[in-house]
mmCIF file of C-alpha atoms in Angstrom:
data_model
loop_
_atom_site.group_PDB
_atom_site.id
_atom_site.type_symbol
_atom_site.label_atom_id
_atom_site.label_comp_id
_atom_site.label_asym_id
_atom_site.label_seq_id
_atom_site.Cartn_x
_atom_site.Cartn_y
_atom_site.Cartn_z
ATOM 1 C CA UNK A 1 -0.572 38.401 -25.632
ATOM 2 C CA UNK A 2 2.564 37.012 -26.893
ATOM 3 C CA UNK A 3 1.751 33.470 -28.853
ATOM 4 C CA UNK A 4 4.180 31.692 -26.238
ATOM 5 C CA UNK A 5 1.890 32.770 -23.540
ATOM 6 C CA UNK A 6 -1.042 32.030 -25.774
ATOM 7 C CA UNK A 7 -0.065 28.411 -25.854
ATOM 8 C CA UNK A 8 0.816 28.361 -22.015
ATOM 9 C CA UNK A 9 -2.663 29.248 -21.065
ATOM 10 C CA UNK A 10 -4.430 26.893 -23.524
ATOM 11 C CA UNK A 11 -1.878 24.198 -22.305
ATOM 12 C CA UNK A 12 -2.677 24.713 -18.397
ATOM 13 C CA UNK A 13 -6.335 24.586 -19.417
ATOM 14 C CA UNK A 14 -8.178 22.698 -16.934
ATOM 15 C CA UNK A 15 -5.940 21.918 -14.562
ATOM 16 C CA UNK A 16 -6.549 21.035 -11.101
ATOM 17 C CA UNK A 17 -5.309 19.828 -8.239
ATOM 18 C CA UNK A 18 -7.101 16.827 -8.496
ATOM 19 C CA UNK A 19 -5.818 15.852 -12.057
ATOM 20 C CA UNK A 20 -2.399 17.095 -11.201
ATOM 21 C CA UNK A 21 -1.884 14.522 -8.133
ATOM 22 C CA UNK A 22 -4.332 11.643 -10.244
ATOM 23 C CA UNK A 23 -1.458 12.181 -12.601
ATOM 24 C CA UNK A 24 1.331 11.992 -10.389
ATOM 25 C CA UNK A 25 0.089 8.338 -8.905
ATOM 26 C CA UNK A 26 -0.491 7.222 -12.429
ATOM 27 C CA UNK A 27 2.998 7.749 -12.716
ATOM 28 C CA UNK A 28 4.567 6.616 -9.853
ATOM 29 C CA UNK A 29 2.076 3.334 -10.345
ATOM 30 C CA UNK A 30 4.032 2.610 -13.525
ATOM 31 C CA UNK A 31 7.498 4.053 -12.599
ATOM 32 C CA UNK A 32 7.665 4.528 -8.929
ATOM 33 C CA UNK A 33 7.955 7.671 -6.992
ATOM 34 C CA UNK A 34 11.599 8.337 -6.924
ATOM 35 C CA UNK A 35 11.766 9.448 -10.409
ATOM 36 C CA UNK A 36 8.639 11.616 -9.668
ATOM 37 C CA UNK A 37 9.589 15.403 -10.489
ATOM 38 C CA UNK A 38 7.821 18.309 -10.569
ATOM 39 C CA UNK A 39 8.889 18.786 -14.350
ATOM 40 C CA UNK A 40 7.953 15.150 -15.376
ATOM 41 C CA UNK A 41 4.926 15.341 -13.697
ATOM 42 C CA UNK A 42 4.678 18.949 -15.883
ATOM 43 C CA UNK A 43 5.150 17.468 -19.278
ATOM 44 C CA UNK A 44 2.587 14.308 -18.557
ATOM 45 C CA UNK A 45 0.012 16.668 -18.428
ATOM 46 C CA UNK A 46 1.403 19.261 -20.835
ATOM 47 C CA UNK A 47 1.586 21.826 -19.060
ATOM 48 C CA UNK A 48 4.183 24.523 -17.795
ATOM 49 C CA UNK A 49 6.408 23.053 -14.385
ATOM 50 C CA UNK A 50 5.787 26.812 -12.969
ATOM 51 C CA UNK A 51 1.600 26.248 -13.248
ATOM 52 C CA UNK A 52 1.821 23.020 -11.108
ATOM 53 C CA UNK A 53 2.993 25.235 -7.892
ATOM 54 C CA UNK A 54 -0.713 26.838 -8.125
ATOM 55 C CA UNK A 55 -2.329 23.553 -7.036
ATOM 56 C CA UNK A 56 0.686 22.192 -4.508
ATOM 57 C CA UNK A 57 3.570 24.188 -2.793
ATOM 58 C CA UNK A 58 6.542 21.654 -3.683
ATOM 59 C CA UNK A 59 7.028 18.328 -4.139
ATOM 60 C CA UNK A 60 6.252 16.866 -0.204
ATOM 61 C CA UNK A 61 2.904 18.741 -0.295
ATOM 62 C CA UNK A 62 2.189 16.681 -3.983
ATOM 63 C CA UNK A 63 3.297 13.662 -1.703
ATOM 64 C CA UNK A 64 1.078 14.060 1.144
ATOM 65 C CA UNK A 65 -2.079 14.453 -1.291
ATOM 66 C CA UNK A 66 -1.270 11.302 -2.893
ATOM 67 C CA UNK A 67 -0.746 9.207 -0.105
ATOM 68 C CA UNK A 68 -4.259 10.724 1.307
ATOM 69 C CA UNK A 69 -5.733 9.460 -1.904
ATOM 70 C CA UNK A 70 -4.291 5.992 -1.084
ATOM 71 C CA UNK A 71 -5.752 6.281 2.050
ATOM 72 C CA UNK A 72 -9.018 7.540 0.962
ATOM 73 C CA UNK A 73 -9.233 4.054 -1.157
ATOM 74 C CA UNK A 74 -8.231 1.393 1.852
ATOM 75 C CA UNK A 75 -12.212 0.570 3.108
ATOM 76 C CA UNK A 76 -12.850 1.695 6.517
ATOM 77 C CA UNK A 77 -13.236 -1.331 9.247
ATOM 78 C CA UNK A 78 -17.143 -1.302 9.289
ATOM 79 C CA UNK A 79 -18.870 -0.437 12.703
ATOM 80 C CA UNK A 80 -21.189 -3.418 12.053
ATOM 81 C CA UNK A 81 -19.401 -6.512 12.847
ATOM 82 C CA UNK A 82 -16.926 -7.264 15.456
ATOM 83 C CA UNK A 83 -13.794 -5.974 16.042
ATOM 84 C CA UNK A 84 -11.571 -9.097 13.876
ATOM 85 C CA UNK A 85 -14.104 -8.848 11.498
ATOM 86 C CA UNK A 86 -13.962 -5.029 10.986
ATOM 87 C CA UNK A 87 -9.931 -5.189 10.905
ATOM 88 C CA UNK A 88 -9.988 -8.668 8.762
ATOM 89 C CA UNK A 89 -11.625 -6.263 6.351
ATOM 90 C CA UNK A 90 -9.803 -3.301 6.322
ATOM 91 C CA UNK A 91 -6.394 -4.984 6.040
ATOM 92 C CA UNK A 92 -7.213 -6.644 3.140
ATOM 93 C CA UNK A 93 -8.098 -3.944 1.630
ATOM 94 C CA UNK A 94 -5.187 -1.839 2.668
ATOM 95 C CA UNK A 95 -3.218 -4.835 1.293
ATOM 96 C CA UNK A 96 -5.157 -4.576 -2.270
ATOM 97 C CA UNK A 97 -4.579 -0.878 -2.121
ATOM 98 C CA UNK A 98 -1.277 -1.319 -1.990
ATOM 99 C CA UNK A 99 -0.633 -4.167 -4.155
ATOM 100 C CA UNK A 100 -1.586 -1.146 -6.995
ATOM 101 C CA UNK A 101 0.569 1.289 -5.152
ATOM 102 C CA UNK A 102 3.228 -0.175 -4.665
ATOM 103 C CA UNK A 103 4.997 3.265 -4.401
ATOM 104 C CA UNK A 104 3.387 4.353 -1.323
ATOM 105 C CA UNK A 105 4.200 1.556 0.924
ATOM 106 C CA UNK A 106 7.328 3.066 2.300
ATOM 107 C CA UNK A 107 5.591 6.178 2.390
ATOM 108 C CA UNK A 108 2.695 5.558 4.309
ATOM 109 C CA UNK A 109 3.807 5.848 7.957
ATOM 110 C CA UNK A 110 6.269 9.301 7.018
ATOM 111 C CA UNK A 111 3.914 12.256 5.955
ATOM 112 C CA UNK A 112 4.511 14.749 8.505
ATOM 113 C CA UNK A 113 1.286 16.884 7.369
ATOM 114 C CA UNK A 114 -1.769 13.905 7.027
ATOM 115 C CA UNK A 115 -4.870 14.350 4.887
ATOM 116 C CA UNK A 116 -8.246 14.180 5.673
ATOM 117 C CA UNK A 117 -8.601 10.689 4.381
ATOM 118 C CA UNK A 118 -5.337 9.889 6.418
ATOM 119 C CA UNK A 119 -6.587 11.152 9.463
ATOM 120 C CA UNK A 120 -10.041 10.183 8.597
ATOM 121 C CA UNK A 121 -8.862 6.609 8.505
ATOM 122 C CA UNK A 122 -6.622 6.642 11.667
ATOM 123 C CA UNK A 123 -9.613 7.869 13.882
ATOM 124 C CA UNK A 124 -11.504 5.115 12.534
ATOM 125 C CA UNK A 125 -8.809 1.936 13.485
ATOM 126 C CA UNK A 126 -8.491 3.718 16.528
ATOM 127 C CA UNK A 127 -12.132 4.461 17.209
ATOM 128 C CA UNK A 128 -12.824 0.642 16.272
ATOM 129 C CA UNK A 129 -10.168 -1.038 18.637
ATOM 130 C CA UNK A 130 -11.336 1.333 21.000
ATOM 131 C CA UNK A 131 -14.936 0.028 21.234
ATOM 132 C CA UNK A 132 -13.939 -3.405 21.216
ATOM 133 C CA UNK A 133 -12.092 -2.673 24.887
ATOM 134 C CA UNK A 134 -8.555 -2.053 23.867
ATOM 135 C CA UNK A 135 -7.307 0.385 26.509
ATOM 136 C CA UNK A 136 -5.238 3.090 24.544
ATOM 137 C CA UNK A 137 -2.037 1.831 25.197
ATOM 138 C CA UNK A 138 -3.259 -2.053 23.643
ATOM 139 C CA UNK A 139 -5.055 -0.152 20.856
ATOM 140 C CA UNK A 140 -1.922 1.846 19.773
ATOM 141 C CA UNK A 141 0.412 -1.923 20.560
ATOM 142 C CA UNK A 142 -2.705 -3.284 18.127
ATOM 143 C CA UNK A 143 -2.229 -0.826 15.001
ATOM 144 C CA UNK A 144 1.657 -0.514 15.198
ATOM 145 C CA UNK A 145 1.474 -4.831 15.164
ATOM 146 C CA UNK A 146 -1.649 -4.669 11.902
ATOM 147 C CA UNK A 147 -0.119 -1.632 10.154
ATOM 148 C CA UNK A 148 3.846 -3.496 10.486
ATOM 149 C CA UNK A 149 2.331 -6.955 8.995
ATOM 150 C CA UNK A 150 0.312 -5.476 6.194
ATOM 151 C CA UNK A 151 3.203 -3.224 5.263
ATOM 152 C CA UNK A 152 5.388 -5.935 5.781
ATOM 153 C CA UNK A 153 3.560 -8.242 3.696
ATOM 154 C CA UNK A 154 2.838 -5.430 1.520
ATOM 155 C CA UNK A 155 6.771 -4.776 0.667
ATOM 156 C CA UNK A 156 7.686 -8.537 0.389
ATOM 157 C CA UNK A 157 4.838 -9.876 -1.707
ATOM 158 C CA UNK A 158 5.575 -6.609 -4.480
ATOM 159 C CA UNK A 159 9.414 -7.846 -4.658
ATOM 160 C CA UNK A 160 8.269 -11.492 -5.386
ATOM 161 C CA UNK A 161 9.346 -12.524 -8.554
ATOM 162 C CA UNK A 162 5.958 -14.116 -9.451
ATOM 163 C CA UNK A 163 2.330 -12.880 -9.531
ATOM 164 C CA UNK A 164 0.106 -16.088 -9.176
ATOM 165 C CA UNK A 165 0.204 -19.609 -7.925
ATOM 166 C CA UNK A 166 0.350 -20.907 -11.371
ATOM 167 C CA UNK A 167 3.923 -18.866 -11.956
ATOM 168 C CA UNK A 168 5.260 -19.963 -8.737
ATOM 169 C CA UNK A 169 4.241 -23.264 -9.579
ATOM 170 C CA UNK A 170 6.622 -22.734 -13.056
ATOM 171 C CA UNK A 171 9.384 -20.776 -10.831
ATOM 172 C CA UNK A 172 9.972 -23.687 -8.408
ATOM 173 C CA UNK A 173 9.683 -26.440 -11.227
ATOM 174 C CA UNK A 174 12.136 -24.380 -13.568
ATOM 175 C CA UNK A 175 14.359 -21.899 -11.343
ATOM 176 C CA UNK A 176 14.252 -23.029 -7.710
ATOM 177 C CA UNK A 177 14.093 -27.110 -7.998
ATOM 178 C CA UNK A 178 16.912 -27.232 -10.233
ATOM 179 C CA UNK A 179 19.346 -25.645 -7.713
ATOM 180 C CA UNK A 180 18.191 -27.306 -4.734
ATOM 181 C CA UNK A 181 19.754 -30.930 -5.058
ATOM 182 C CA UNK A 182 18.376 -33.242 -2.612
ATOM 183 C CA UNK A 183 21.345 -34.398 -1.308
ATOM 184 C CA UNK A 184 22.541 -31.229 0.017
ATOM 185 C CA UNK A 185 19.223 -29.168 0.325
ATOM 186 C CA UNK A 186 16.833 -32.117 1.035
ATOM 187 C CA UNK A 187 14.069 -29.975 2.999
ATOM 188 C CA UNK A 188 14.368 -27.481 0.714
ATOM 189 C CA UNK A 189 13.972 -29.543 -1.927
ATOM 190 C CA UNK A 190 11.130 -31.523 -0.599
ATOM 191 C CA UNK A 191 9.043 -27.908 0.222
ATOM 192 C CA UNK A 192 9.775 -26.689 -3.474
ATOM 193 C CA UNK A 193 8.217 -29.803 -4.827
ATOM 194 C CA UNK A 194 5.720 -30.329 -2.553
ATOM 195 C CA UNK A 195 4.452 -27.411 -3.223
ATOM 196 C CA UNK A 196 4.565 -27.182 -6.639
ATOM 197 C CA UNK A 197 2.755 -30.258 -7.187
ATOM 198 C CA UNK A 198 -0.117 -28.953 -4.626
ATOM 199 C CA UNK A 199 -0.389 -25.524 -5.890
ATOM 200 C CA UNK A 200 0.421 -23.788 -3.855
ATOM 201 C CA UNK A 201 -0.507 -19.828 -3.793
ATOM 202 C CA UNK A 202 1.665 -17.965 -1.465
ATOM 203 C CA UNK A 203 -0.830 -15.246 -1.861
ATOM 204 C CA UNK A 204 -2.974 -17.477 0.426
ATOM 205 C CA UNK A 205 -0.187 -16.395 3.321
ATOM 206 C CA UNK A 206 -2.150 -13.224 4.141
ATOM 207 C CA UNK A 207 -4.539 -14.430 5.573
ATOM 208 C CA UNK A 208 -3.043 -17.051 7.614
ATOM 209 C CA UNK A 209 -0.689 -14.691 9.585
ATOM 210 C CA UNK A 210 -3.653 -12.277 9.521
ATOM 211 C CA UNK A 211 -5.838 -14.353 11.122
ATOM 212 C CA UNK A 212 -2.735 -15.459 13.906
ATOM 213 C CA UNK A 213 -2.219 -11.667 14.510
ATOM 214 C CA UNK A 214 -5.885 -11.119 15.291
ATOM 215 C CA UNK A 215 -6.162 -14.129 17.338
ATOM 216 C CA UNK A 216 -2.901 -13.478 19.216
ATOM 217 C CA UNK A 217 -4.756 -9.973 20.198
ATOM 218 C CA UNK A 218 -7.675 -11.162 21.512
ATOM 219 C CA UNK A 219 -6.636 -11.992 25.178
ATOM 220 C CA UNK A 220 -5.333 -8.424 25.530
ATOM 221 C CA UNK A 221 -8.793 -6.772 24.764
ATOM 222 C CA UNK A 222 -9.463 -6.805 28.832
ATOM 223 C CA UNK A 223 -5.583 -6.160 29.747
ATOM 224 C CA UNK A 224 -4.340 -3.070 31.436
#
C-alpha cells in the first residue's frame, strides 16, 4: 500500500458518525454553522474530506443529525405533573439547549428529514397538550405560540450584548445612561437607571412571558 494511503487509513481511524457530527456542533458552537464545510469539518478531525461521506451523504444530512442531537438534549415535558408544569419544564430547557447552540436556533423548525430525537420530541409536546384537552387544532395553535417565544427569546437573548445582570448593570451605567439625557429621553432614562440600581437580570424575562403564554392558554384547553 502506497505510504499516502497508509497515512489515510491510520488518519480515518476510528471514525464514526457519532464523532464526525459531535465534531461538527463543537464547531459550529464556537464558530457558527455557516462556515461549517465538509472539508473543515475534515481537517478538525484529521481525516480525509472523501471519508466523511461514509458516515453522512452531504452536508444537509450532517445538518439534520445535529439538530436531532439538539433535540435529543431539550428534556421531555414529564407525564407526571400537569400540563404548565410539563411545558414550564421543557421550555426551559429547550431555552438552555439553545443558549449553547446558538447555531441551531434558525435551524430548528427547517429540517425537511427529522431524527428520531426530533420526532421523538414532537410526539411528546403533542402527546402532552393532547392529554391535557387541547383539541388538535388548539394543540398545534399551542406549540406554534411555545416553539415562536422560546425561539424568539432564544434569538434575541444570544444577540444581547451582555451575559449577566451584573454586565447589564455596567452596560446601562457606562454605554446606555450616558446617551440617554433626561431631558430628551426622560423615560428612557429613568428605566436605564432604575434598573441598574435594582439589578436587574433581563434573563429573569423568560419566565415572565413564559408564564403569561401558559396562562393565556389555559381557557382554550375546553375550546373547539
Amino acid at each position: 500500500m502506497p505510504a499516502r494511503e497508509r497515512r489515510q487509513v491510520t488518519s480515518d481511524a476510528g471514525l464514526s458518525k457519532q464523532r464526525v457530527v459531535a465534531e461538527a456542533i463543537r464547531l459550529a458552537d464556537r464558530e457558527g454553522v455557516d462556515g461549517l464545510s465538509m472539508r473543515r469539518l475534515a481537517n478538525a478531525l484529521s481525516a480525509g474530506a472523501m471519508s466523511l461521506y461514509y458516515y453522512v451523504a452531504n452536508r444537509e444530512e450532517l445538518l439534520d443529525a445535529m439538530i436531532d442531537i439538539v433535540f435529543e438534549e431539550i428534556e421531555l415535558p414529564p407525564e407526571d405533573t400537569d400540563w404548565q408544569a410539563a411545558m414550564r419544564r421543557r421550555a426551559v430547557s429547550a431555552r438552555q439547549v439553545l443558549a449553547r447552540h446558538p447555531w441551531a436556533i434558525s435551524l430548528m423548525e427547517s429540517r425537511a428529514s427529522p431524527g428520531p430525537a426530533n420526532l421523538r420530541h414532537r410526539e411528546a409536546v403533542t402527546a402532552c397538550l393532547r392529554r391535557a384537552g387541547f383539541s388538535v387544532l388548539m394543540a398545534t395553535h399551542a406549540n406554534w405560540l411555545l416553539d415562536s417565544y422560546v425561539y424568539g427569546f432564544a434569538l434575541q437573548e444570544a444577540s444581547l450584548p451582555f451575559d449577566t445582570g451584573d454586565e447589564f448593570t455596567d452596560v446601562a451605567e457606562d454605554v446606555f445612561l450616558p446617551q440617554l439625557p433626561p431631558d430628551e429621553f426622560p423615560y428612557l432614562n429613568e428605566s436605564a437607571a432604575a434598573l441598574a440600581a435594582a439589578g436587574y437580570d433581563p434573563a429573569e424575562e423568560f419566565i415572565f412571558g413564559l408564564d403569561l403564554v401558559l396562562a393565556a392558554l389555559e381557557p382554550l384547553r375546553a375550546s373547539t
